[in-house]
PDB file of C-alpha atoms in Angstrom:
ATOM      1  CA  UNK S   1      54.727 149.599 181.459  1.00  0.00           C
ATOM      2  CA  UNK S   2      58.226 151.295 182.474  1.00  0.00           C
ATOM      3  CA  UNK S   3      57.473 151.156 186.297  1.00  0.00           C
ATOM      4  CA  UNK S   4      56.482 147.647 185.976  1.00  0.00           C
ATOM      5  CA  UNK S   5      59.888 147.131 184.273  1.00  0.00           C
ATOM      6  CA  UNK S   6      61.796 148.168 187.701  1.00  0.00           C
ATOM      7  CA  UNK S   7      63.380 151.165 185.690  1.00  0.00           C
ATOM      8  CA  UNK S   8      64.785 154.100 188.291  1.00  0.00           C
ATOM      9  CA  UNK S   9      64.363 157.878 187.478  1.00  0.00           C
ATOM     10  CA  UNK S  10      67.300 160.226 187.636  1.00  0.00           C
ATOM     11  CA  UNK S  11      68.029 163.665 188.526  1.00  0.00           C
ATOM     12  CA  UNK S  12      69.362 165.793 185.605  1.00  0.00           C
ATOM     13  CA  UNK S  13      73.273 165.726 186.631  1.00  0.00           C
ATOM     14  CA  UNK S  14      72.935 162.132 187.154  1.00  0.00           C
ATOM     15  CA  UNK S  15      71.031 161.364 184.197  1.00  0.00           C
ATOM     16  CA  UNK S  16      73.836 163.189 181.628  1.00  0.00           C
ATOM     17  CA  UNK S  17      76.501 161.132 183.426  1.00  0.00           C
ATOM     18  CA  UNK S  18      74.514 157.972 182.971  1.00  0.00           C
ATOM     19  CA  UNK S  19      74.026 158.914 179.184  1.00  0.00           C
ATOM     20  CA  UNK S  20      77.608 159.407 178.895  1.00  0.00           C
ATOM     21  CA  UNK S  21      78.649 156.187 180.397  1.00  0.00           C
ATOM     22  CA  UNK S  22      80.067 154.107 177.515  1.00  0.00           C
ATOM     23  CA  UNK S  23      78.784 150.709 179.344  1.00  0.00           C
ATOM     24  CA  UNK S  24      75.614 151.653 178.245  1.00  0.00           C
ATOM     25  CA  UNK S  25      74.333 149.142 175.341  1.00  0.00           C
ATOM     26  CA  UNK S  26      73.996 150.590 172.106  1.00  0.00           C
ATOM     27  CA  UNK S  27      71.519 149.505 169.546  1.00  0.00           C
ATOM     28  CA  UNK S  28      73.107 147.795 166.582  1.00  0.00           C
ATOM     29  CA  UNK S  29      69.673 146.263 164.749  1.00  0.00           C
ATOM     30  CA  UNK S  30      65.964 146.671 165.189  1.00  0.00           C
ATOM     31  CA  UNK S  31      62.868 145.417 163.231  1.00  0.00           C
ATOM     32  CA  UNK S  32      59.570 144.208 164.288  1.00  0.00           C
ATOM     33  CA  UNK S  33      60.662 141.015 165.572  1.00  0.00           C
ATOM     34  CA  UNK S  34      63.925 141.722 167.672  1.00  0.00           C
ATOM     35  CA  UNK S  35      66.564 143.981 168.175  1.00  0.00           C
ATOM     36  CA  UNK S  36      70.306 143.696 168.680  1.00  0.00           C
ATOM     37  CA  UNK S  37      72.552 145.379 171.071  1.00  0.00           C
ATOM     38  CA  UNK S  38      76.452 146.009 171.586  1.00  0.00           C
ATOM     39  CA  UNK S  39      76.991 145.011 175.287  1.00  0.00           C
ATOM     40  CA  UNK S  40      80.119 146.371 176.892  1.00  0.00           C
ATOM     41  CA  UNK S  41      82.991 144.214 178.574  1.00  0.00           C
ATOM     42  CA  UNK S  42      82.571 143.509 182.327  1.00  0.00           C
ATOM     43  CA  UNK S  43      79.128 144.059 182.386  1.00  0.00           C
ATOM     44  CA  UNK S  44      76.775 141.558 183.782  1.00  0.00           C
ATOM     45  CA  UNK S  45      73.825 140.422 181.983  1.00  0.00           C
ATOM     46  CA  UNK S  46      71.142 140.499 185.149  1.00  0.00           C
ATOM     47  CA  UNK S  47      72.001 142.796 187.842  1.00  0.00           C
ATOM     48  CA  UNK S  48      74.767 141.620 190.383  1.00  0.00           C
ATOM     49  CA  UNK S  49      76.388 143.349 193.216  1.00  0.00           C
ATOM     50  CA  UNK S  50      77.565 146.952 191.794  1.00  0.00           C
ATOM     51  CA  UNK S  51      75.947 146.002 188.588  1.00  0.00           C
ATOM     52  CA  UNK S  52      72.541 146.907 187.305  1.00  0.00           C
ATOM     53  CA  UNK S  53      72.745 144.663 184.253  1.00  0.00           C
ATOM     54  CA  UNK S  54      72.128 144.981 180.662  1.00  0.00           C
ATOM     55  CA  UNK S  55      68.642 144.293 181.252  1.00  0.00           C
ATOM     56  CA  UNK S  56      68.578 147.099 183.900  1.00  0.00           C
ATOM     57  CA  UNK S  57      70.337 149.466 181.650  1.00  0.00           C
ATOM     58  CA  UNK S  58      67.942 148.785 178.886  1.00  0.00           C
ATOM     59  CA  UNK S  59      64.491 149.475 181.006  1.00  0.00           C
ATOM     60  CA  UNK S  60      66.323 152.425 182.542  1.00  0.00           C
ATOM     61  CA  UNK S  61      66.758 153.657 178.732  1.00  0.00           C
ATOM     62  CA  UNK S  62      63.215 152.848 178.263  1.00  0.00           C
ATOM     63  CA  UNK S  63      61.971 154.649 181.113  1.00  0.00           C
ATOM     64  CA  UNK S  64      63.876 157.954 179.993  1.00  0.00           C
ATOM     65  CA  UNK S  65      62.806 157.692 176.720  1.00  0.00           C
ATOM     66  CA  UNK S  66      66.764 157.159 175.190  1.00  0.00           C
ATOM     67  CA  UNK S  67      65.232 153.796 173.458  1.00  0.00           C
ATOM     68  CA  UNK S  68      62.182 154.048 171.392  1.00  0.00           C
ATOM     69  CA  UNK S  69      61.114 150.481 172.001  1.00  0.00           C
ATOM     70  CA  UNK S  70      59.285 150.575 174.918  1.00  0.00           C
ATOM     71  CA  UNK S  71      57.797 147.111 174.970  1.00  0.00           C
ATOM     72  CA  UNK S  72      58.827 144.145 176.791  1.00  0.00           C
ATOM     73  CA  UNK S  73      62.488 142.388 176.470  1.00  0.00           C
ATOM     74  CA  UNK S  74      62.499 138.936 175.897  1.00  0.00           C
ATOM     75  CA  UNK S  75      65.800 136.894 176.543  1.00  0.00           C
ATOM     76  CA  UNK S  76      67.198 134.992 173.745  1.00  0.00           C
ATOM     77  CA  UNK S  77      70.767 134.326 174.992  1.00  0.00           C
ATOM     78  CA  UNK S  78      73.489 135.775 177.005  1.00  0.00           C
ATOM     79  CA  UNK S  79      77.274 136.783 176.915  1.00  0.00           C
ATOM     80  CA  UNK S  80      79.932 135.917 179.959  1.00  0.00           C
ATOM     81  CA  UNK S  81      80.494 139.276 181.889  1.00  0.00           C
ATOM     82  CA  UNK S  82      83.978 139.779 180.199  1.00  0.00           C
ATOM     83  CA  UNK S  83      82.823 139.431 176.776  1.00  0.00           C
ATOM     84  CA  UNK S  84      81.888 142.398 174.828  1.00  0.00           C
ATOM     85  CA  UNK S  85      79.534 142.293 171.794  1.00  0.00           C
ATOM     86  CA  UNK S  86      76.208 141.626 170.184  1.00  0.00           C
ATOM     87  CA  UNK S  87      73.132 140.292 172.101  1.00  0.00           C
ATOM     88  CA  UNK S  88      69.515 139.653 170.379  1.00  0.00           C
ATOM     89  CA  UNK S  89      66.323 140.417 172.300  1.00  0.00           C
ATOM     90  CA  UNK S  90      62.737 139.212 171.144  1.00  0.00           C
ATOM     91  CA  UNK S  91      60.011 141.757 171.264  1.00  0.00           C
ATOM     92  CA  UNK S  92      57.322 138.916 171.846  1.00  0.00           C
ATOM     93  CA  UNK S  93      57.100 135.696 173.496  1.00  0.00           C
ATOM     94  CA  UNK S  94      56.488 134.227 169.521  1.00  0.00           C
ATOM     95  CA  UNK S  95      59.765 135.624 168.474  1.00  0.00           C
ATOM     96  CA  UNK S  96      61.846 134.303 171.706  1.00  0.00           C
ATOM     97  CA  UNK S  97      60.185 131.158 170.568  1.00  0.00           C
ATOM     98  CA  UNK S  98      61.645 131.342 166.981  1.00  0.00           C
ATOM     99  CA  UNK S  99      64.956 132.564 167.820  1.00  0.00           C
ATOM    100  CA  UNK S 100      65.377 130.064 170.873  1.00  0.00           C
ATOM    101  CA  UNK S 101      64.741 127.134 168.574  1.00  0.00           C
ATOM    102  CA  UNK S 102      66.735 128.562 165.724  1.00  0.00           C
ATOM    103  CA  UNK S 103      69.440 128.813 168.297  1.00  0.00           C
ATOM    104  CA  UNK S 104      68.718 125.218 169.706  1.00  0.00           C
ATOM    105  CA  UNK S 105      69.082 123.991 166.158  1.00  0.00           C
ATOM    106  CA  UNK S 106      72.341 125.659 165.339  1.00  0.00           C
ATOM    107  CA  UNK S 107      70.652 127.931 162.588  1.00  0.00           C
ATOM    108  CA  UNK S 108      72.294 131.072 164.166  1.00  0.00           C
ATOM    109  CA  UNK S 109      75.615 132.553 162.478  1.00  0.00           C
ATOM    110  CA  UNK S 110      77.600 133.861 165.476  1.00  0.00           C
ATOM    111  CA  UNK S 111      81.325 135.236 164.769  1.00  0.00           C
ATOM    112  CA  UNK S 112      83.546 136.152 167.731  1.00  0.00           C
ATOM    113  CA  UNK S 113      86.880 137.769 167.359  1.00  0.00           C
ATOM    114  CA  UNK S 114      89.726 137.830 170.321  1.00  0.00           C
ATOM    115  CA  UNK S 115      93.496 138.426 170.731  1.00  0.00           C
ATOM    116  CA  UNK S 116      95.702 136.469 172.056  1.00  0.00           C
ATOM    117  CA  UNK S 117      99.527 136.634 173.287  1.00  0.00           C
ATOM    118  CA  UNK S 118     100.441 133.158 172.789  1.00  0.00           C
ATOM    119  CA  UNK S 119     100.762 131.171 169.845  1.00  0.00           C
ATOM    120  CA  UNK S 120      98.208 128.632 169.273  1.00  0.00           C
ATOM    121  CA  UNK S 121      99.649 124.935 168.572  1.00  0.00           C
ATOM    122  CA  UNK S 122      97.950 125.228 165.295  1.00  0.00           C
ATOM    123  CA  UNK S 123      96.556 128.355 163.020  1.00  0.00           C
ATOM    124  CA  UNK S 124      93.231 126.741 162.477  1.00  0.00           C
ATOM    125  CA  UNK S 125      90.839 123.931 162.684  1.00  0.00           C
ATOM    126  CA  UNK S 126      88.130 122.718 165.131  1.00  0.00           C
ATOM    127  CA  UNK S 127      88.114 122.411 168.655  1.00  0.00           C
ATOM    128  CA  UNK S 128      85.227 119.406 169.454  1.00  0.00           C
ATOM    129  CA  UNK S 129      84.948 118.281 173.348  1.00  0.00           C
ATOM    130  CA  UNK S 130      82.445 117.980 176.570  1.00  0.00           C
ATOM    131  CA  UNK S 131      82.804 120.234 178.792  1.00  0.00           C
ATOM    132  CA  UNK S 132      82.347 119.908 182.552  1.00  0.00           C
ATOM    133  CA  UNK S 133      82.896 122.228 185.574  1.00  0.00           C
ATOM    134  CA  UNK S 134      86.884 122.822 187.104  1.00  0.00           C
ATOM    135  CA  UNK S 135      87.907 124.426 190.125  1.00  0.00           C
ATOM    136  CA  UNK S 136      87.253 128.064 191.328  1.00  0.00           C
ATOM    137  CA  UNK S 137      84.166 128.683 188.856  1.00  0.00           C
ATOM    138  CA  UNK S 138      86.515 127.574 185.759  1.00  0.00           C
ATOM    139  CA  UNK S 139      85.617 124.584 182.993  1.00  0.00           C
ATOM    140  CA  UNK S 140      87.832 122.167 181.000  1.00  0.00           C
ATOM    141  CA  UNK S 141      87.274 120.541 178.114  1.00  0.00           C
ATOM    142  CA  UNK S 142      87.461 116.657 177.965  1.00  0.00           C
ATOM    143  CA  UNK S 143      88.562 114.102 175.116  1.00  0.00           C
ATOM    144  CA  UNK S 144      85.191 112.611 175.439  1.00  0.00           C
ATOM    145  CA  UNK S 145      82.448 113.965 172.648  1.00  0.00           C
ATOM    146  CA  UNK S 146      78.906 112.556 174.065  1.00  0.00           C
ATOM    147  CA  UNK S 147      77.537 116.207 174.432  1.00  0.00           C
ATOM    148  CA  UNK S 148      80.658 118.032 173.011  1.00  0.00           C
ATOM    149  CA  UNK S 149      80.938 121.953 172.628  1.00  0.00           C
ATOM    150  CA  UNK S 150      82.358 122.602 168.802  1.00  0.00           C
ATOM    151  CA  UNK S 151      84.460 125.829 167.853  1.00  0.00           C
ATOM    152  CA  UNK S 152      85.881 126.689 164.603  1.00  0.00           C
ATOM    153  CA  UNK S 153      88.612 128.964 164.631  1.00  0.00           C
ATOM    154  CA  UNK S 154      91.642 130.809 162.429  1.00  0.00           C
ATOM    155  CA  UNK S 155      94.135 132.829 163.251  1.00  0.00           C
ATOM    156  CA  UNK S 156      96.645 135.209 161.923  1.00  0.00           C
ATOM    157  CA  UNK S 157      99.691 137.465 163.731  1.00  0.00           C
ATOM    158  CA  UNK S 158      98.907 141.443 164.339  1.00  0.00           C
ATOM    159  CA  UNK S 159     101.467 143.666 163.182  1.00  0.00           C
ATOM    160  CA  UNK S 160     101.789 145.771 166.465  1.00  0.00           C
ATOM    161  CA  UNK S 161     105.120 147.677 166.813  1.00  0.00           C
ATOM    162  CA  UNK S 162     104.550 147.932 170.586  1.00  0.00           C
ATOM    163  CA  UNK S 163     103.890 144.481 171.528  1.00  0.00           C
ATOM    164  CA  UNK S 164     104.928 141.529 169.576  1.00  0.00           C
ATOM    165  CA  UNK S 165     103.326 138.039 169.497  1.00  0.00           C
ATOM    166  CA  UNK S 166     100.074 138.658 169.390  1.00  0.00           C
ATOM    167  CA  UNK S 167      97.256 136.766 167.471  1.00  0.00           C
ATOM    168  CA  UNK S 168      94.235 137.839 165.891  1.00  0.00           C
ATOM    169  CA  UNK S 169      91.263 135.039 166.268  1.00  0.00           C
ATOM    170  CA  UNK S 170      88.244 134.767 164.407  1.00  0.00           C
ATOM    171  CA  UNK S 171      85.676 131.990 165.789  1.00  0.00           C
ATOM    172  CA  UNK S 172      82.744 130.566 164.644  1.00  0.00           C
ATOM    173  CA  UNK S 173      80.902 128.292 167.560  1.00  0.00           C
ATOM    174  CA  UNK S 174      78.188 125.715 166.587  1.00  0.00           C
ATOM    175  CA  UNK S 175      77.411 125.545 170.309  1.00  0.00           C
ATOM    176  CA  UNK S 176      76.968 127.683 173.173  1.00  0.00           C
ATOM    177  CA  UNK S 177      78.156 126.597 176.311  1.00  0.00           C
ATOM    178  CA  UNK S 178      79.461 128.433 179.250  1.00  0.00           C
ATOM    179  CA  UNK S 179      82.930 129.687 179.035  1.00  0.00           C
ATOM    180  CA  UNK S 180      83.088 127.860 175.549  1.00  0.00           C
ATOM    181  CA  UNK S 181      85.221 129.826 173.576  1.00  0.00           C
ATOM    182  CA  UNK S 182      87.741 130.697 175.989  1.00  0.00           C
ATOM    183  CA  UNK S 183      88.183 127.282 177.228  1.00  0.00           C
ATOM    184  CA  UNK S 184      88.916 126.326 173.731  1.00  0.00           C
ATOM    185  CA  UNK S 185      91.230 128.547 173.132  1.00  0.00           C
ATOM    186  CA  UNK S 186      93.139 128.065 176.232  1.00  0.00           C
ATOM    187  CA  UNK S 187      93.215 123.923 175.410  1.00  0.00           C
ATOM    188  CA  UNK S 188      94.908 125.029 172.235  1.00  0.00           C
ATOM    189  CA  UNK S 189      97.792 127.267 174.191  1.00  0.00           C
ATOM    190  CA  UNK S 190      96.066 130.500 173.276  1.00  0.00           C
ATOM    191  CA  UNK S 191      94.194 132.186 175.828  1.00  0.00           C
ATOM    192  CA  UNK S 192      92.494 135.561 175.613  1.00  0.00           C
ATOM    193  CA  UNK S 193      94.738 138.724 176.880  1.00  0.00           C
ATOM    194  CA  UNK S 194      93.205 139.961 179.817  1.00  0.00           C
ATOM    195  CA  UNK S 195      91.240 136.675 180.309  1.00  0.00           C
ATOM    196  CA  UNK S 196      91.628 136.536 184.559  1.00  0.00           C
ATOM    197  CA  UNK S 197      90.074 132.852 184.630  1.00  0.00           C
ATOM    198  CA  UNK S 198      92.076 131.361 182.175  1.00  0.00           C
ATOM    199  CA  UNK S 199      95.371 133.471 181.041  1.00  0.00           C
ATOM    200  CA  UNK S 200      98.381 133.076 183.221  1.00  0.00           C
ATOM    201  CA  UNK S 201      98.822 136.360 185.622  1.00  0.00           C
ATOM    202  CA  UNK S 202     101.363 137.734 182.632  1.00  0.00           C
ATOM    203  CA  UNK S 203      98.483 137.966 180.016  1.00  0.00           C
ATOM    204  CA  UNK S 204      95.519 138.835 182.319  1.00  0.00           C
ATOM    205  CA  UNK S 205      96.666 141.287 185.303  1.00  0.00           C
ATOM    206  CA  UNK S 206      98.202 144.151 182.941  1.00  0.00           C
ATOM    207  CA  UNK S 207      95.289 144.341 180.357  1.00  0.00           C
ATOM    208  CA  UNK S 208      92.166 146.533 180.959  1.00  0.00           C
ATOM    209  CA  UNK S 209      89.677 143.884 179.804  1.00  0.00           C
ATOM    210  CA  UNK S 210      89.324 140.373 178.128  1.00  0.00           C
ATOM    211  CA  UNK S 211      89.979 140.579 174.564  1.00  0.00           C
ATOM    212  CA  UNK S 212      86.936 138.501 173.718  1.00  0.00           C
ATOM    213  CA  UNK S 213      84.034 140.191 171.358  1.00  0.00           C
ATOM    214  CA  UNK S 214      80.719 138.733 169.959  1.00  0.00           C
ATOM    215  CA  UNK S 215      81.342 140.823 166.577  1.00  0.00           C
ATOM    216  CA  UNK S 216      78.801 139.399 164.027  1.00  0.00           C
ATOM    217  CA  UNK S 217      75.352 137.696 164.117  1.00  0.00           C
ATOM    218  CA  UNK S 218      73.059 136.233 161.137  1.00  0.00           C
ATOM    219  CA  UNK S 219      69.986 134.400 161.891  1.00  0.00           C
ATOM    220  CA  UNK S 220      66.921 133.892 159.105  1.00  0.00           C
ATOM    221  CA  UNK S 221      63.701 133.076 160.768  1.00  0.00           C
ATOM    222  CA  UNK S 222      60.879 131.071 158.892  1.00  0.00           C
ATOM    223  CA  UNK S 223      58.384 133.346 157.424  1.00  0.00           C
ATOM    224  CA  UNK S 224      60.869 136.481 157.312  1.00  0.00           C
ATOM    225  CA  UNK S 225      61.311 138.331 154.029  1.00  0.00           C
ATOM    226  CA  UNK S 226      65.001 139.910 155.621  1.00  0.00           C
ATOM    227  CA  UNK S 227      67.364 138.081 158.411  1.00  0.00           C
ATOM    228  CA  UNK S 228      68.004 139.493 161.620  1.00  0.00           C
ATOM    229  CA  UNK S 229      71.865 140.584 160.792  1.00  0.00           C
ATOM    230  CA  UNK S 230      74.103 142.806 162.835  1.00  0.00           C
ATOM    231  CA  UNK S 231      77.681 143.463 162.769  1.00  0.00           C
ATOM    232  CA  UNK S 232      79.529 145.544 165.307  1.00  0.00           C
ATOM    233  CA  UNK S 233      83.390 146.158 166.233  1.00  0.00           C
ATOM    234  CA  UNK S 234      84.716 146.131 169.994  1.00  0.00           C
ATOM    235  CA  UNK S 235      84.670 149.991 171.132  1.00  0.00           C
ATOM    236  CA  UNK S 236      86.879 149.307 174.148  1.00  0.00           C
ATOM    237  CA  UNK S 237      90.782 147.798 174.800  1.00  0.00           C
ATOM    238  CA  UNK S 238      94.107 149.323 173.459  1.00  0.00           C
ATOM    239  CA  UNK S 239      94.489 146.560 170.890  1.00  0.00           C
ATOM    240  CA  UNK S 240      90.880 146.473 169.777  1.00  0.00           C
ATOM    241  CA  UNK S 241      90.899 150.136 168.791  1.00  0.00           C
ATOM    242  CA  UNK S 242      94.023 150.295 167.321  1.00  0.00           C
ATOM    243  CA  UNK S 243      94.993 150.874 163.653  1.00  0.00           C
ATOM    244  CA  UNK S 244      96.489 147.418 163.051  1.00  0.00           C
ATOM    245  CA  UNK S 245      93.326 145.638 164.281  1.00  0.00           C
ATOM    246  CA  UNK S 246      90.986 147.729 162.827  1.00  0.00           C
ATOM    247  CA  UNK S 247      92.639 146.971 159.391  1.00  0.00           C
ATOM    248  CA  UNK S 248      92.269 143.041 159.778  1.00  0.00           C
ATOM    249  CA  UNK S 249      88.601 143.888 161.199  1.00  0.00           C
ATOM    250  CA  UNK S 250      87.805 145.474 157.822  1.00  0.00           C
ATOM    251  CA  UNK S 251      89.072 143.080 155.921  1.00  0.00           C
ATOM    252  CA  UNK S 252      87.371 140.153 157.760  1.00  0.00           C
ATOM    253  CA  UNK S 253      84.094 142.263 158.133  1.00  0.00           C
ATOM    254  CA  UNK S 254      83.495 144.643 155.007  1.00  0.00           C
ATOM    255  CA  UNK S 255      80.529 146.648 154.637  1.00  0.00           C
ATOM    256  CA  UNK S 256      79.104 144.610 152.193  1.00  0.00           C
ATOM    257  CA  UNK S 257      78.136 141.931 154.221  1.00  0.00           C
ATOM    258  CA  UNK S 258      75.374 144.337 155.431  1.00  0.00           C
ATOM    259  CA  UNK S 259      74.861 146.199 151.926  1.00  0.00           C
ATOM    260  CA  UNK S 260      74.028 143.552 149.818  1.00  0.00           C
ATOM    261  CA  UNK S 261      70.180 142.794 150.064  1.00  0.00           C
ATOM    262  CA  UNK S 262      70.270 140.114 147.162  1.00  0.00           C
ATOM    263  CA  UNK S 263      72.913 138.412 149.182  1.00  0.00           C
ATOM    264  CA  UNK S 264      70.842 138.826 152.386  1.00  0.00           C
ATOM    265  CA  UNK S 265      67.597 137.616 150.742  1.00  0.00           C
ATOM    266  CA  UNK S 266      69.107 134.445 149.525  1.00  0.00           C
ATOM    267  CA  UNK S 267      71.023 133.898 152.759  1.00  0.00           C
ATOM    268  CA  UNK S 268      71.006 130.186 154.674  1.00  0.00           C
ATOM    269  CA  UNK S 269      67.911 128.435 156.117  1.00  0.00           C
ATOM    270  CA  UNK S 270      69.486 126.142 158.563  1.00  0.00           C
ATOM    271  CA  UNK S 271      65.994 124.840 159.706  1.00  0.00           C
ATOM    272  CA  UNK S 272      66.838 121.187 159.446  1.00  0.00           C
ATOM    273  CA  UNK S 273      69.914 119.097 159.168  1.00  0.00           C
ATOM    274  CA  UNK S 274      68.387 116.677 156.905  1.00  0.00           C
ATOM    275  CA  UNK S 275      68.451 119.160 154.306  1.00  0.00           C
ATOM    276  CA  UNK S 276      72.191 118.663 153.648  1.00  0.00           C
ATOM    277  CA  UNK S 277      75.470 120.141 155.553  1.00  0.00           C
ATOM    278  CA  UNK S 278      74.935 123.361 157.175  1.00  0.00           C
ATOM    279  CA  UNK S 279      77.736 125.064 155.608  1.00  0.00           C
ATOM    280  CA  UNK S 280      76.259 124.421 151.975  1.00  0.00           C
ATOM    281  CA  UNK S 281      72.937 125.905 153.089  1.00  0.00           C
ATOM    282  CA  UNK S 282      74.968 129.498 154.072  1.00  0.00           C
ATOM    283  CA  UNK S 283      75.208 131.605 151.007  1.00  0.00           C
ATOM    284  CA  UNK S 284      78.362 133.789 150.618  1.00  0.00           C
ATOM    285  CA  UNK S 285      79.637 135.989 152.227  1.00  0.00           C
ATOM    286  CA  UNK S 286      78.486 134.851 155.730  1.00  0.00           C
ATOM    287  CA  UNK S 287      79.522 131.433 155.421  1.00  0.00           C
ATOM    288  CA  UNK S 288      82.487 130.184 157.780  1.00  0.00           C
ATOM    289  CA  UNK S 289      84.802 128.972 154.222  1.00  0.00           C
ATOM    290  CA  UNK S 290      84.314 132.974 153.168  1.00  0.00           C
ATOM    291  CA  UNK S 291      85.028 134.312 156.470  1.00  0.00           C
ATOM    292  CA  UNK S 292      88.151 132.016 157.156  1.00  0.00           C
ATOM    293  CA  UNK S 293      89.107 133.055 153.266  1.00  0.00           C
ATOM    294  CA  UNK S 294      88.835 136.608 154.299  1.00  0.00           C
ATOM    295  CA  UNK S 295      91.237 136.076 157.324  1.00  0.00           C
ATOM    296  CA  UNK S 296      93.828 134.666 155.078  1.00  0.00           C
ATOM    297  CA  UNK S 297      93.596 137.090 152.633  1.00  0.00           C
ATOM    298  CA  UNK S 298      94.287 139.808 155.393  1.00  0.00           C
ATOM    299  CA  UNK S 299      97.410 138.260 155.892  1.00  0.00           C
ATOM    300  CA  UNK S 300      98.415 140.877 152.829  1.00  0.00           C
ATOM    301  CA  UNK S 301      98.728 142.934 155.547  1.00  0.00           C
ATOM    302  CA  UNK S 302     102.512 142.646 157.762  1.00  0.00           C
ATOM    303  CA  UNK S 303     102.682 139.196 160.160  1.00  0.00           C
ATOM    304  CA  UNK S 304     103.976 140.361 163.645  1.00  0.00           C
ATOM    305  CA  UNK S 305     106.594 138.264 165.092  1.00  0.00           C
ATOM    306  CA  UNK S 306     106.234 134.683 166.457  1.00  0.00           C
ATOM    307  CA  UNK S 307     103.910 133.667 163.756  1.00  0.00           C
ATOM    308  CA  UNK S 308     103.901 130.148 164.485  1.00  0.00           C
ATOM    309  CA  UNK S 309     101.607 126.929 164.410  1.00  0.00           C
ATOM    310  CA  UNK S 310     101.026 124.651 161.354  1.00  0.00           C
ATOM    311  CA  UNK S 311      97.177 124.425 159.604  1.00  0.00           C
ATOM    312  CA  UNK S 312      95.121 121.455 161.149  1.00  0.00           C
ATOM    313  CA  UNK S 313      91.551 121.123 160.174  1.00  0.00           C
ATOM    314  CA  UNK S 314      91.415 117.996 162.576  1.00  0.00           C
ATOM    315  CA  UNK S 315      89.027 117.993 165.466  1.00  0.00           C
ATOM    316  CA  UNK S 316      90.289 117.246 169.010  1.00  0.00           C
TER     317      UNK S 316
END
């Protein structure tokens, strides 16, 4: 099976080097239906020039015995190349169908974190608008809302001593459109540090990565006793791996999010919008309101300079 998947055999020295590669995906969650890996920044999903991609890495890990699961890999969703973080894979066609339906019905909770060097036009709110291709592979957001991208966000300053004016951004997208979060944050004046497409040259060229990371995912499929739930912090980037960022991360994503079985068992059931508002169906502490509150409470940490922007819950 591994040969059919196209895995490549490596010599001992090369294999040891491959295993030491920090860009290999790491396993975060696994059960009978699916598994979740943490993807490194700058890696493609599929094979590209000079990059075997996350799928190629997983197939190599299967072939070399470094990943216990030896079955087929069923894709469910993707991340942009510059974005690091959590990717869900299904273990069977039926699980893939159920997970794909959950994504389509907006029944999957996804939380992203980012860092910007620019103050947003408002500290919190919602960015809503249609998206269309722009120049040089970029996208832009429109004022129309025929089939809009929807992104909830909240921000706070980060008290870095070396670099002033950086902001922590927590986002919960309702939709999953190409470059959605990167375009949304640019539209409010706060593109991510290191984003070569949407940040200016000062904010992009001097950084070693794009500061956008998929940090948490939660979905409860029908018929399952427990949800698929995973949390993983970013592991690269000077600011992402700093003590200051880590303090905020631990406030926003406390360990008890995954250590409370009763909470997980009673978690959300977002199968149909007819049952009421989605937010009402999400139990604490995974709801957006709870996550946003944790960001607000983390403000007990010292704020950085340039902490501008007024609260605004109005969609644009």
